[in-house]
Amino acid sequence: MIHKLPIYVSGEIVRGFGRGSKELGIPTANFSLDVVKSLPESLQTGVYYGWAKVNDSEVYKMVLSVGWNPFYNNKEKSLETHIMHKFNCDLYGRTLRICIVGYLRPEQNFKSLDDLIKAIKSDIEAATTLLDEAENQKLQHAPFFSTKH
Ligand SMILES: Cc1cc2nc3c(=O)[nH]c(=O)nc-3n(C[C@H](O)[C@H](O)[C@H](O)COP(=O)(O)O)c2cc1C
Ligand SMILES: Nc1ncnc2c1ncn2[C@@H]1O[C@H](COP(=O)(O)OP(=O)(O)O)[C@@H](O)[C@H]1O
Ligand SMILES: [Mg+2]
């Protein structure tokens, strides 16, 4: 069964393997294992798009990957969000709030790092367009993003 979207998730940004920025040139803000374990079981692994907010920032477009990163064969499940915004500093310790709006594709293995990077870039393009649809635009104004914390 596929979990009904949107779903809302929040938590602290923690350290991952440091590959996102160094190897892929695409940083991802990682949630802790506790947050990953609290996800609904019916949320299938894969690549999704949606909205993200860091502490009291604006709400930005995002893409995320949830699963074991078959290209790297991680031992622990992760949930990593790439925010479509240029930040001038790292975000460790800050609170990330996300609204997962839609599903893009399953996580895949790739023949080369270059193919993985191309796939993620194409996810970013698809998400950017999909999030401009009126139905999806509405969700950036969800009460979830406006509450004080
Ligand atoms: C939009 C998006 C799609 C991704 N798709 C895949 C995928 O298909 N297969 C895979 O192994 N990893 C995928 N990843 C995960 C990257 O491998 C991961 O972000 C990278 O290893 C960085 O990990 P780190 O945060 O621990 O440094 C994806 C990441 C993003 C943001
Ligand atoms: N646009 C962005 N989206 C996500 N994270 C970003 C962004 N810009 C800067 N960062 C920072 O880069 C870090 C992620 O880089 P990454 O190489 O994936 O490291 P890690 O393996 O520790 O997650 C994030 O935790 C965050 O602090
Ligand atoms: Mg990361």
Tab-separated table of N, CA and C and ligand atoms in Angstrom:
chain	number	residue	atom	x	y	z
A	1	MET	N	0.842	-1.201	0.000
A	1	MET	CA	0.000	0.000	0.000
A	1	MET	C	0.878	1.251	0.000
A	2	ILE	N	0.465	2.248	-0.755
A	2	ILE	CA	1.222	3.492	-0.813
A	2	ILE	C	0.626	4.480	0.185
A	3	HIS	N	1.503	5.109	0.990
A	3	HIS	CA	1.027	6.051	2.007
A	3	HIS	C	0.437	7.290	1.341
A	4	LYS	N	-0.656	7.777	1.931
A	4	LYS	CA	-1.318	8.972	1.401
A	4	LYS	C	-0.445	10.204	1.682
A	5	LEU	N	-0.290	11.044	0.684
A	5	LEU	CA	0.489	12.276	0.829
A	5	LEU	C	-0.466	13.471	0.844
A	6	PRO	N	-0.101	14.646	1.386
A	6	PRO	CA	1.226	14.941	1.930
A	6	PRO	C	1.420	14.378	3.338
A	7	ILE	N	2.706	14.213	3.710
A	7	ILE	CA	3.003	13.983	5.114
A	7	ILE	C	4.046	15.008	5.568
A	8	TYR	N	4.001	15.288	6.865
A	8	TYR	CA	4.847	16.330	7.453
A	8	TYR	C	5.842	15.687	8.408
A	9	VAL	N	7.101	16.101	8.318
A	9	VAL	CA	8.151	15.540	9.165
A	9	VAL	C	9.025	16.691	9.655
A	10	SER	N	9.476	16.621	10.921
A	10	SER	CA	10.425	17.640	11.371
A	10	SER	C	11.439	17.022	12.306
A	11	GLY	N	12.599	17.665	12.390
A	11	GLY	CA	13.654	17.173	13.276
A	11	GLY	C	14.932	17.944	13.053
A	12	GLU	N	15.937	17.584	13.851
A	12	GLU	CA	17.228	18.275	13.777
A	12	GLU	C	18.030	17.758	12.577
A	13	ILE	N	18.808	18.643	11.976
A	13	ILE	CA	19.703	18.237	10.880
A	13	ILE	C	20.999	17.689	11.491
A	14	VAL	N	21.318	16.431	11.142
A	14	VAL	CA	22.498	15.773	11.708
A	14	VAL	C	23.507	15.450	10.602
A	15	ARG	N	24.683	14.963	11.004
A	15	ARG	CA	25.714	14.609	10.023
A	15	ARG	C	25.443	13.269	9.355
A	16	GLY	N	25.715	13.203	8.053
A	16	GLY	CA	25.666	11.931	7.337
A	16	GLY	C	27.085	11.525	6.995
A	17	PHE	N	27.298	10.983	5.805
A	17	PHE	CA	28.634	10.535	5.406
A	17	PHE	C	29.454	11.647	4.742
A	18	GLY	N	28.859	12.808	4.548
A	18	GLY	CA	29.580	13.910	3.917
A	18	GLY	C	29.768	13.732	2.418
A	19	ARG	N	29.009	12.823	1.796
A	19	ARG	CA	29.188	12.575	0.353
A	19	ARG	C	28.418	13.566	-0.495
A	20	GLY	N	27.273	14.000	0.033
A	20	GLY	CA	26.376	14.872	-0.729
A	20	GLY	C	27.119	16.036	-1.360
A	21	SER	N	27.790	16.834	-0.550
A	21	SER	CA	28.484	17.992	-1.117
A	21	SER	C	29.801	17.599	-1.785
A	22	LYS	N	30.579	16.716	-1.154
A	22	LYS	CA	31.923	16.408	-1.686
A	22	LYS	C	31.885	15.576	-2.956
A	23	GLU	N	31.114	14.477	-2.978
A	23	GLU	CA	31.150	13.585	-4.150
A	23	GLU	C	30.133	13.958	-5.212
A	24	LEU	N	28.958	14.437	-4.759
A	24	LEU	CA	27.869	14.675	-5.723
A	24	LEU	C	27.709	16.156	-6.073
A	25	GLY	N	28.227	17.044	-5.228
A	25	GLY	CA	27.995	18.474	-5.441
A	25	GLY	C	26.550	18.860	-5.154
A	26	ILE	N	25.827	17.965	-4.468
A	26	ILE	CA	24.424	18.206	-4.126
A	26	ILE	C	24.247	17.896	-2.637
A	27	PRO	N	24.349	18.915	-1.760
A	27	PRO	CA	24.247	18.649	-0.325
A	27	PRO	C	22.851	18.176	0.066
A	28	THR	N	22.794	17.295	1.034
A	28	THR	CA	21.497	16.853	1.565
A	28	THR	C	21.503	17.011	3.075
A	29	ALA	N	20.438	17.570	3.613
A	29	ALA	CA	20.278	17.701	5.058
A	29	ALA	C	19.676	16.397	5.576
A	30	ASN	N	20.421	15.718	6.454
A	30	ASN	CA	19.998	14.392	6.922
A	30	ASN	C	19.283	14.493	8.270
A	31	PHE	N	18.246	13.673	8.432
A	31	PHE	CA	17.570	13.542	9.724
A	31	PHE	C	18.230	12.415	10.515
A	32	SER	N	18.017	12.421	11.834
A	32	SER	CA	18.551	11.343	12.682
A	32	SER	C	17.779	10.051	12.444
A	33	LEU	N	18.380	8.952	12.884
A	33	LEU	CA	17.753	7.639	12.747
A	33	LEU	C	16.407	7.584	13.491
A	34	ASP	N	16.314	8.307	14.617
A	34	ASP	CA	15.052	8.348	15.375
A	34	ASP	C	13.919	8.886	14.510
A	35	VAL	N	14.198	9.955	13.770
A	35	VAL	CA	13.176	10.536	12.895
A	35	VAL	C	12.832	9.540	11.780
A	36	VAL	N	13.846	8.911	11.204
A	36	VAL	CA	13.618	7.944	10.122
A	36	VAL	C	12.739	6.792	10.624
A	37	LYS	N	13.003	6.357	11.864
A	37	LYS	CA	12.225	5.243	12.432
A	37	LYS	C	10.787	5.635	12.727
A	38	SER	N	10.556	6.940	12.891
A	38	SER	CA	9.188	7.386	13.204
A	38	SER	C	8.325	7.561	11.953
A	39	LEU	N	8.910	7.358	10.765
A	39	LEU	CA	8.125	7.499	9.525
A	39	LEU	C	7.085	6.391	9.434
A	40	PRO	N	5.944	6.667	8.815
A	40	PRO	CA	4.957	5.603	8.655
A	40	PRO	C	5.542	4.437	7.847
A	41	GLU	N	5.248	3.223	8.279
A	41	GLU	CA	5.806	2.039	7.595
A	41	GLU	C	5.388	1.975	6.136
A	42	SER	N	4.204	2.521	5.868
A	42	SER	CA	3.695	2.428	4.498
A	42	SER	C	4.289	3.482	3.565
A	43	LEU	N	5.187	4.329	4.093
A	43	LEU	CA	5.863	5.280	3.202
A	43	LEU	C	6.966	4.525	2.475
A	44	GLN	N	6.743	4.260	1.185
A	44	GLN	CA	7.724	3.437	0.477
A	44	GLN	C	9.020	4.201	0.237
A	45	THR	N	10.136	3.470	0.196
A	45	THR	CA	11.418	4.108	-0.068
A	45	THR	C	11.394	4.691	-1.478
A	46	GLY	N	12.204	5.704	-1.705
A	46	GLY	CA	12.255	6.301	-3.033
A	46	GLY	C	12.562	7.777	-2.974
A	47	VAL	N	12.312	8.435	-4.101
A	47	VAL	CA	12.617	9.852	-4.252
A	47	VAL	C	11.305	10.632	-4.318
A	48	TYR	N	11.219	11.689	-3.520
A	48	TYR	CA	10.000	12.500	-3.406
A	48	TYR	C	10.335	13.979	-3.589
A	49	TYR	N	9.296	14.809	-3.756
A	49	TYR	CA	9.493	16.257	-3.799
A	49	TYR	C	8.523	16.916	-2.829
A	50	GLY	N	8.849	18.156	-2.467
A	50	GLY	CA	7.965	18.854	-1.542
A	50	GLY	C	8.526	20.201	-1.136
A	51	TRP	N	8.159	20.623	0.081
A	51	TRP	CA	8.529	21.931	0.622
A	51	TRP	C	9.366	21.760	1.882
A	52	ALA	N	10.275	22.717	2.118
A	52	ALA	CA	11.162	22.620	3.282
A	52	ALA	C	11.383	23.988	3.908
A	53	LYS	N	11.570	23.971	5.221
A	53	LYS	CA	11.855	25.211	5.959
A	53	LYS	C	12.909	24.901	7.016
A	54	VAL	N	13.926	25.749	7.140
A	54	VAL	CA	15.001	25.546	8.121
A	54	VAL	C	14.868	26.621	9.194
A	55	ASN	N	14.678	26.222	10.445
A	55	ASN	CA	14.363	27.168	11.528
A	55	ASN	C	13.247	28.111	11.070
A	56	ASP	N	13.500	29.426	11.051
A	56	ASP	CA	12.404	30.336	10.673
A	56	ASP	C	12.606	30.923	9.264
A	57	SER	N	13.254	30.149	8.403
A	57	SER	CA	13.499	30.616	7.024
A	57	SER	C	12.200	30.669	6.228
A	58	GLU	N	12.330	31.110	4.985
A	58	GLU	CA	11.229	30.972	4.027
A	58	GLU	C	10.978	29.487	3.788
A	59	VAL	N	9.900	29.197	3.071
A	59	VAL	CA	9.630	27.818	2.662
A	59	VAL	C	10.186	27.645	1.242
A	60	TYR	N	11.074	26.651	1.078
A	60	TYR	CA	11.730	26.417	-0.209
A	60	TYR	C	11.292	25.088	-0.821
A	61	LYS	N	11.490	24.973	-2.116
A	61	LYS	CA	11.271	23.697	-2.800
A	61	LYS	C	12.357	22.710	-2.380
A	62	MET	N	12.019	21.433	-2.373
A	62	MET	CA	13.036	20.416	-2.033
A	62	MET	C	12.783	19.112	-2.784
A	63	VAL	N	13.827	18.283	-2.842
A	63	VAL	CA	13.699	16.886	-3.263
A	63	VAL	C	14.306	16.047	-2.151
A	64	LEU	N	13.818	14.830	-1.971
A	64	LEU	CA	14.409	14.005	-0.922
A	64	LEU	C	14.483	12.551	-1.343
A	65	SER	N	15.380	11.869	-0.643
A	65	SER	CA	15.544	10.445	-0.876
A	65	SER	C	15.362	9.739	0.458
A	66	VAL	N	14.557	8.694	0.471
A	66	VAL	CA	14.399	7.899	1.690
A	66	VAL	C	14.681	6.432	1.358
A	67	GLY	N	15.586	5.842	2.132
A	67	GLY	CA	15.943	4.444	1.881
A	67	GLY	C	17.395	4.169	2.213
A	68	TRP	N	17.972	3.211	1.509
A	68	TRP	CA	19.316	2.718	1.833
A	68	TRP	C	20.367	3.134	0.803
A	69	ASN	N	20.031	4.059	-0.081
A	69	ASN	CA	20.988	4.520	-1.101
A	69	ASN	C	21.698	3.348	-1.793
A	70	PRO	N	20.993	2.616	-2.665
A	70	PRO	CA	21.566	1.418	-3.278
A	70	PRO	C	22.936	1.627	-3.934
A	71	PHE	N	23.223	2.833	-4.391
A	71	PHE	CA	24.537	3.095	-5.011
A	71	PHE	C	25.638	2.949	-3.966
A	72	TYR	N	25.343	3.291	-2.712
A	72	TYR	CA	26.331	3.230	-1.633
A	72	TYR	C	26.077	2.067	-0.683
A	73	ASN	N	24.874	1.457	-0.825
A	73	ASN	CA	24.533	0.306	0.002
A	73	ASN	C	24.663	0.610	1.503
A	74	ASN	N	24.030	1.688	1.949
A	74	ASN	CA	24.081	2.073	3.367
A	74	ASN	C	23.488	0.987	4.257
A	75	LYS	N	23.991	0.901	5.478
A	75	LYS	CA	23.486	-0.096	6.431
A	75	LYS	C	22.229	0.409	7.142
A	76	GLU	N	22.137	1.724	7.320
A	76	GLU	CA	20.967	2.303	7.984
A	76	GLU	C	20.120	3.064	6.974
A	77	LYS	N	18.819	3.014	7.182
A	77	LYS	CA	17.904	3.771	6.333
A	77	LYS	C	18.106	5.272	6.618
A	78	SER	N	18.037	6.087	5.587
A	78	SER	CA	18.184	7.530	5.808
A	78	SER	C	17.083	8.306	5.104
A	79	LEU	N	16.886	9.533	5.568
A	79	LEU	CA	15.977	10.471	4.893
A	79	LEU	C	16.777	11.747	4.708
A	80	GLU	N	17.070	12.079	3.453
A	80	GLU	CA	17.945	13.208	3.131
A	80	GLU	C	17.247	14.171	2.205
A	81	THR	N	17.311	15.448	2.579
A	81	THR	CA	16.595	16.484	1.832
A	81	THR	C	17.571	17.443	1.165
A	82	HIS	N	17.451	17.598	-0.152
A	82	HIS	CA	18.197	18.653	-0.834
A	82	HIS	C	17.246	19.833	-1.026
A	83	ILE	N	17.599	20.972	-0.449
A	83	ILE	CA	16.761	22.165	-0.516
A	83	ILE	C	17.219	23.016	-1.700
A	84	MET	N	16.253	23.443	-2.531
A	84	MET	CA	16.606	24.239	-3.698
A	84	MET	C	16.786	25.701	-3.289
A	85	HIS	N	17.850	25.937	-2.561
A	85	HIS	CA	18.203	27.289	-2.122
A	85	HIS	C	19.678	27.278	-1.798
A	86	LYS	N	20.348	28.396	-2.072
A	86	LYS	CA	21.777	28.481	-1.762
A	86	LYS	C	21.946	29.054	-0.362
A	87	PHE	N	22.415	28.213	0.571
A	87	PHE	CA	22.708	28.683	1.925
A	87	PHE	C	24.200	29.017	1.988
A	88	ASN	N	24.558	29.995	2.815
A	88	ASN	CA	25.968	30.378	2.874
A	88	ASN	C	26.714	29.740	4.041
A	89	CYS	N	26.047	28.802	4.720
A	89	CYS	CA	26.705	28.151	5.849
A	89	CYS	C	26.128	26.751	5.981
A	90	ASP	N	26.723	25.936	6.870
A	90	ASP	CA	26.104	24.619	7.050
A	90	ASP	C	24.919	24.734	8.007
A	91	LEU	N	24.118	23.692	8.047
A	91	LEU	CA	22.826	23.775	8.740
A	91	LEU	C	22.733	22.786	9.903
A	92	TYR	N	23.852	22.187	10.274
A	92	TYR	CA	23.824	21.181	11.341
A	92	TYR	C	23.252	21.779	12.628
A	93	GLY	N	22.379	21.025	13.281
A	93	GLY	CA	21.793	21.457	14.545
A	93	GLY	C	20.507	22.255	14.370
A	94	ARG	N	20.264	22.726	13.145
A	94	ARG	CA	19.019	23.483	12.931
A	94	ARG	C	17.839	22.525	12.753
A	95	THR	N	16.639	23.099	12.912
A	95	THR	CA	15.431	22.285	12.743
A	95	THR	C	14.952	22.363	11.306
A	96	LEU	N	14.783	21.211	10.688
A	96	LEU	CA	14.256	21.134	9.326
A	96	LEU	C	12.819	20.637	9.395
A	97	ARG	N	11.938	21.379	8.733
A	97	ARG	CA	10.546	20.933	8.631
A	97	ARG	C	10.244	20.687	7.159
A	98	ILE	N	9.690	19.528	6.844
A	98	ILE	CA	9.374	19.226	5.444
A	98	ILE	C	7.937	18.758	5.282
A	99	CYS	N	7.410	19.097	4.124
A	99	CYS	CA	6.109	18.578	3.703
A	99	CYS	C	6.385	17.742	2.462
A	100	ILE	N	6.157	16.430	2.560
A	100	ILE	CA	6.392	15.534	1.423
A	100	ILE	C	5.122	15.521	0.567
A	101	VAL	N	5.237	16.057	-0.632
A	101	VAL	CA	4.074	16.326	-1.478
A	101	VAL	C	3.796	15.212	-2.485
A	102	GLY	N	4.845	14.693	-3.110
A	102	GLY	CA	4.617	13.701	-4.170
A	102	GLY	C	5.813	12.796	-4.388
A	103	TYR	N	5.523	11.674	-5.052
A	103	TYR	CA	6.526	10.630	-5.297
A	103	TYR	C	7.091	10.779	-6.706
A	104	LEU	N	8.401	10.620	-6.858
A	104	LEU	CA	9.008	10.701	-8.193
A	104	LEU	C	9.421	9.346	-8.759
A	105	ARG	N	10.166	8.569	-7.991
A	105	ARG	CA	10.716	7.306	-8.538
A	105	ARG	C	11.298	6.466	-7.413
A	106	PRO	N	11.546	5.178	-7.688
A	106	PRO	CA	12.222	4.352	-6.672
A	106	PRO	C	13.706	4.721	-6.589
A	107	GLU	N	14.347	4.408	-5.480
A	107	GLU	CA	15.807	4.542	-5.403
A	107	GLU	C	16.416	3.498	-6.316
A	108	GLN	N	17.503	3.860	-6.987
A	108	GLN	CA	18.110	2.937	-7.948
A	108	GLN	C	19.605	2.819	-7.696
A	109	ASN	N	20.184	1.742	-8.272
A	109	ASN	CA	21.627	1.667	-8.330
A	109	ASN	C	22.038	2.237	-9.687
A	110	PHE	N	23.240	2.746	-9.813
A	110	PHE	CA	23.690	3.327	-11.080
A	110	PHE	C	25.072	2.782	-11.410
A	111	LYS	N	25.410	2.811	-12.715
A	111	LYS	CA	26.711	2.284	-13.157
A	111	LYS	C	27.850	3.192	-12.724
A	112	SER	N	27.546	4.489	-12.631
A	112	SER	CA	28.613	5.424	-12.274
A	112	SER	C	28.051	6.557	-11.420
A	113	LEU	N	28.967	7.234	-10.736
A	113	LEU	CA	28.608	8.394	-9.919
A	113	LEU	C	27.948	9.452	-10.798
A	114	ASP	N	28.482	9.571	-12.025
A	114	ASP	CA	27.952	10.555	-12.953
A	114	ASP	C	26.475	10.295	-13.268
A	115	ASP	N	26.104	9.026	-13.421
A	115	ASP	CA	24.703	8.683	-13.703
A	115	ASP	C	23.809	9.018	-12.509
A	116	LEU	N	24.315	8.800	-11.276
A	116	LEU	CA	23.554	9.147	-10.070
A	116	LEU	C	23.329	10.674	-10.032
A	117	ILE	N	24.384	11.422	-10.322
A	117	ILE	CA	24.276	12.891	-10.304
A	117	ILE	C	23.255	13.359	-11.349
A	118	LYS	N	23.308	12.762	-12.552
A	118	LYS	CA	22.359	13.135	-13.620
A	118	LYS	C	20.927	12.863	-13.182
A	119	ALA	N	20.705	11.713	-12.538
A	119	ALA	CA	19.351	11.354	-12.090
A	119	ALA	C	18.854	12.368	-11.058
A	120	ILE	N	19.721	12.754	-10.115
A	120	ILE	CA	19.291	13.705	-9.079
A	120	ILE	C	18.993	15.067	-9.708
A	121	LYS	N	19.812	15.475	-10.682
A	121	LYS	CA	19.565	16.768	-11.349
A	121	LYS	C	18.236	16.753	-12.082
A	122	SER	N	17.916	15.610	-12.669
A	122	SER	CA	16.643	15.510	-13.366
A	122	SER	C	15.472	15.484	-12.374
A	123	ASP	N	15.677	14.882	-11.182
A	123	ASP	CA	14.661	14.945	-10.115
A	123	ASP	C	14.408	16.405	-9.717
A	124	ILE	N	15.489	17.175	-9.597
A	124	ILE	CA	15.367	18.578	-9.181
A	124	ILE	C	14.548	19.358	-10.216
A	125	GLU	N	14.812	19.098	-11.497
A	125	GLU	CA	14.054	19.774	-12.559
A	125	GLU	C	12.585	19.412	-12.510
A	126	ALA	N	12.303	18.106	-12.375
A	126	ALA	CA	10.910	17.645	-12.326
A	126	ALA	C	10.190	18.270	-11.141
A	127	ALA	N	10.858	18.258	-9.971
A	127	ALA	CA	10.241	18.791	-8.743
A	127	ALA	C	9.949	20.279	-8.896
A	128	THR	N	10.893	21.009	-9.481
A	128	THR	CA	10.731	22.456	-9.640
A	128	THR	C	9.461	22.760	-10.428
A	129	THR	N	9.217	22.010	-11.480
A	129	THR	CA	8.015	22.213	-12.296
A	129	THR	C	6.752	21.764	-11.562
A	130	LEU	N	6.801	20.564	-10.979
A	130	LEU	CA	5.608	20.015	-10.305
A	130	LEU	C	5.147	20.915	-9.160
A	131	LEU	N	6.101	21.514	-8.442
A	131	LEU	CA	5.739	22.334	-7.282
A	131	LEU	C	5.113	23.664	-7.681
A	132	ASP	N	5.189	24.010	-8.966
A	132	ASP	CA	4.512	25.226	-9.447
A	132	ASP	C	3.022	24.993	-9.704
A	133	GLU	N	2.581	23.740	-9.696
A	133	GLU	CA	1.148	23.468	-9.896
A	133	GLU	C	0.350	24.008	-8.710
A	134	ALA	N	-0.821	24.570	-8.994
A	134	ALA	CA	-1.622	25.256	-7.976
A	134	ALA	C	-1.863	24.398	-6.730
A	135	GLU	N	-2.237	23.136	-6.937
A	135	GLU	CA	-2.504	22.215	-5.816
A	135	GLU	C	-1.294	22.104	-4.886
A	136	ASN	N	-0.110	22.035	-5.489
A	136	ASN	CA	1.126	21.853	-4.725
A	136	ASN	C	1.598	23.160	-4.095
A	137	GLN	N	1.371	24.275	-4.788
A	137	GLN	CA	1.730	25.596	-4.261
A	137	GLN	C	1.055	25.861	-2.918
A	138	LYS	N	-0.198	25.440	-2.825
A	138	LYS	CA	-0.988	25.673	-1.597
A	138	LYS	C	-0.276	25.143	-0.360
A	139	LEU	N	0.398	24.010	-0.523
A	139	LEU	CA	0.954	23.320	0.643
A	139	LEU	C	2.107	24.082	1.300
A	140	GLN	N	2.725	25.003	0.573
A	140	GLN	CA	3.801	25.776	1.210
A	140	GLN	C	3.240	26.712	2.273
A	141	HIS	N	1.916	26.935	2.255
A	141	HIS	CA	1.282	27.811	3.255
A	141	HIS	C	0.607	27.005	4.367
A	142	ALA	N	0.881	25.718	4.438
A	142	ALA	CA	0.258	24.868	5.466
A	142	ALA	C	0.598	25.393	6.864
A	143	PRO	N	-0.361	25.286	7.811
A	143	PRO	CA	-0.126	25.756	9.184
A	143	PRO	C	1.141	25.146	9.812
A	144	PHE	N	1.478	23.943	9.400
A	144	PHE	CA	2.694	23.255	9.866
A	144	PHE	C	3.931	24.161	9.768
A	145	PHE	N	4.005	25.007	8.736
A	145	PHE	CA	5.177	25.858	8.530
A	145	PHE	C	5.099	27.177	9.292
A	146	SER	N	3.923	27.527	9.810
A	146	SER	CA	3.811	28.853	10.424
A	146	SER	C	3.843	28.829	11.942
A	147	THR	N	3.763	27.629	12.539
A	147	THR	CA	3.761	27.572	14.003
A	147	THR	C	5.133	27.931	14.554
A	148	LYS	N	5.144	28.594	15.707
A	148	LYS	CA	6.401	28.934	16.380
A	148	LYS	C	6.962	27.672	17.018
A	149	HIS	N	8.285	27.620	17.165
A	149	HIS	CA	8.886	26.481	17.848
A	149	HIS	C	10.072	26.951	18.671
B	1	LIG	C1	16.722	13.696	-5.087
B	1	LIG	C2	17.650	12.614	-4.647
B	1	LIG	C3	17.632	11.382	-5.300
B	1	LIG	C4	18.505	10.359	-4.917
B	1	LIG	N1	18.460	9.167	-5.572
B	1	LIG	C5	19.303	8.173	-5.213
B	1	LIG	C6	19.274	6.906	-5.892
B	1	LIG	O1	18.476	6.666	-6.810
B	1	LIG	N2	20.143	5.955	-5.496
B	1	LIG	C7	21.063	6.167	-4.470
B	1	LIG	O2	21.824	5.276	-4.182
B	1	LIG	N3	21.099	7.336	-3.813
B	1	LIG	C8	20.237	8.349	-4.154
B	1	LIG	N4	20.285	9.546	-3.490
B	1	LIG	C9	21.078	9.651	-2.271
B	1	LIG	C10	22.514	10.058	-2.473
B	1	LIG	O3	23.282	8.919	-2.736
B	1	LIG	C11	22.895	10.681	-1.133
B	1	LIG	O4	22.231	11.904	-1.025
B	1	LIG	C12	24.365	10.842	-0.962
B	1	LIG	O5	24.940	9.577	-0.769
B	1	LIG	C13	24.711	11.754	0.204
B	1	LIG	O6	24.676	11.085	1.423
B	1	LIG	P1	25.158	11.817	2.769
B	1	LIG	O7	24.113	12.799	3.168
B	1	LIG	O8	25.265	10.720	3.803
B	1	LIG	O9	26.462	12.496	2.498
B	1	LIG	C14	19.427	10.586	-3.858
B	1	LIG	C15	19.458	11.835	-3.204
B	1	LIG	C16	18.584	12.849	-3.592
B	1	LIG	C17	18.643	14.159	-2.876
B	2	LIG	N1	20.696	23.551	-0.218
B	2	LIG	C1	21.027	22.689	0.766
B	2	LIG	N2	20.282	21.593	1.016
B	2	LIG	C2	20.638	20.737	1.999
B	2	LIG	N3	21.717	20.899	2.811
B	2	LIG	C3	22.495	21.970	2.617
B	2	LIG	C4	22.184	22.906	1.593
B	2	LIG	N4	23.131	23.876	1.612
B	2	LIG	C5	23.983	23.575	2.606
B	2	LIG	N5	23.623	22.427	3.236
B	2	LIG	C6	24.386	21.845	4.355
B	2	LIG	O1	25.170	20.783	3.845
B	2	LIG	C7	24.993	19.630	4.694
B	2	LIG	C8	24.857	18.370	3.909
B	2	LIG	O2	25.906	18.042	3.084
B	2	LIG	P1	26.236	16.537	2.882
B	2	LIG	O3	27.473	16.535	2.046
B	2	LIG	O4	25.047	15.781	2.429
B	2	LIG	O5	26.671	16.114	4.344
B	2	LIG	P2	26.049	15.062	5.341
B	2	LIG	O6	26.560	13.752	4.871
B	2	LIG	O7	26.604	15.428	6.677
B	2	LIG	O8	24.564	15.153	5.269
B	2	LIG	C9	23.635	19.791	5.343
B	2	LIG	O9	23.541	19.129	6.573
B	2	LIG	C10	23.563	21.265	5.503
B	2	LIG	O10	24.184	21.591	6.731
B	3	MG	MG	23.519	14.668	3.522
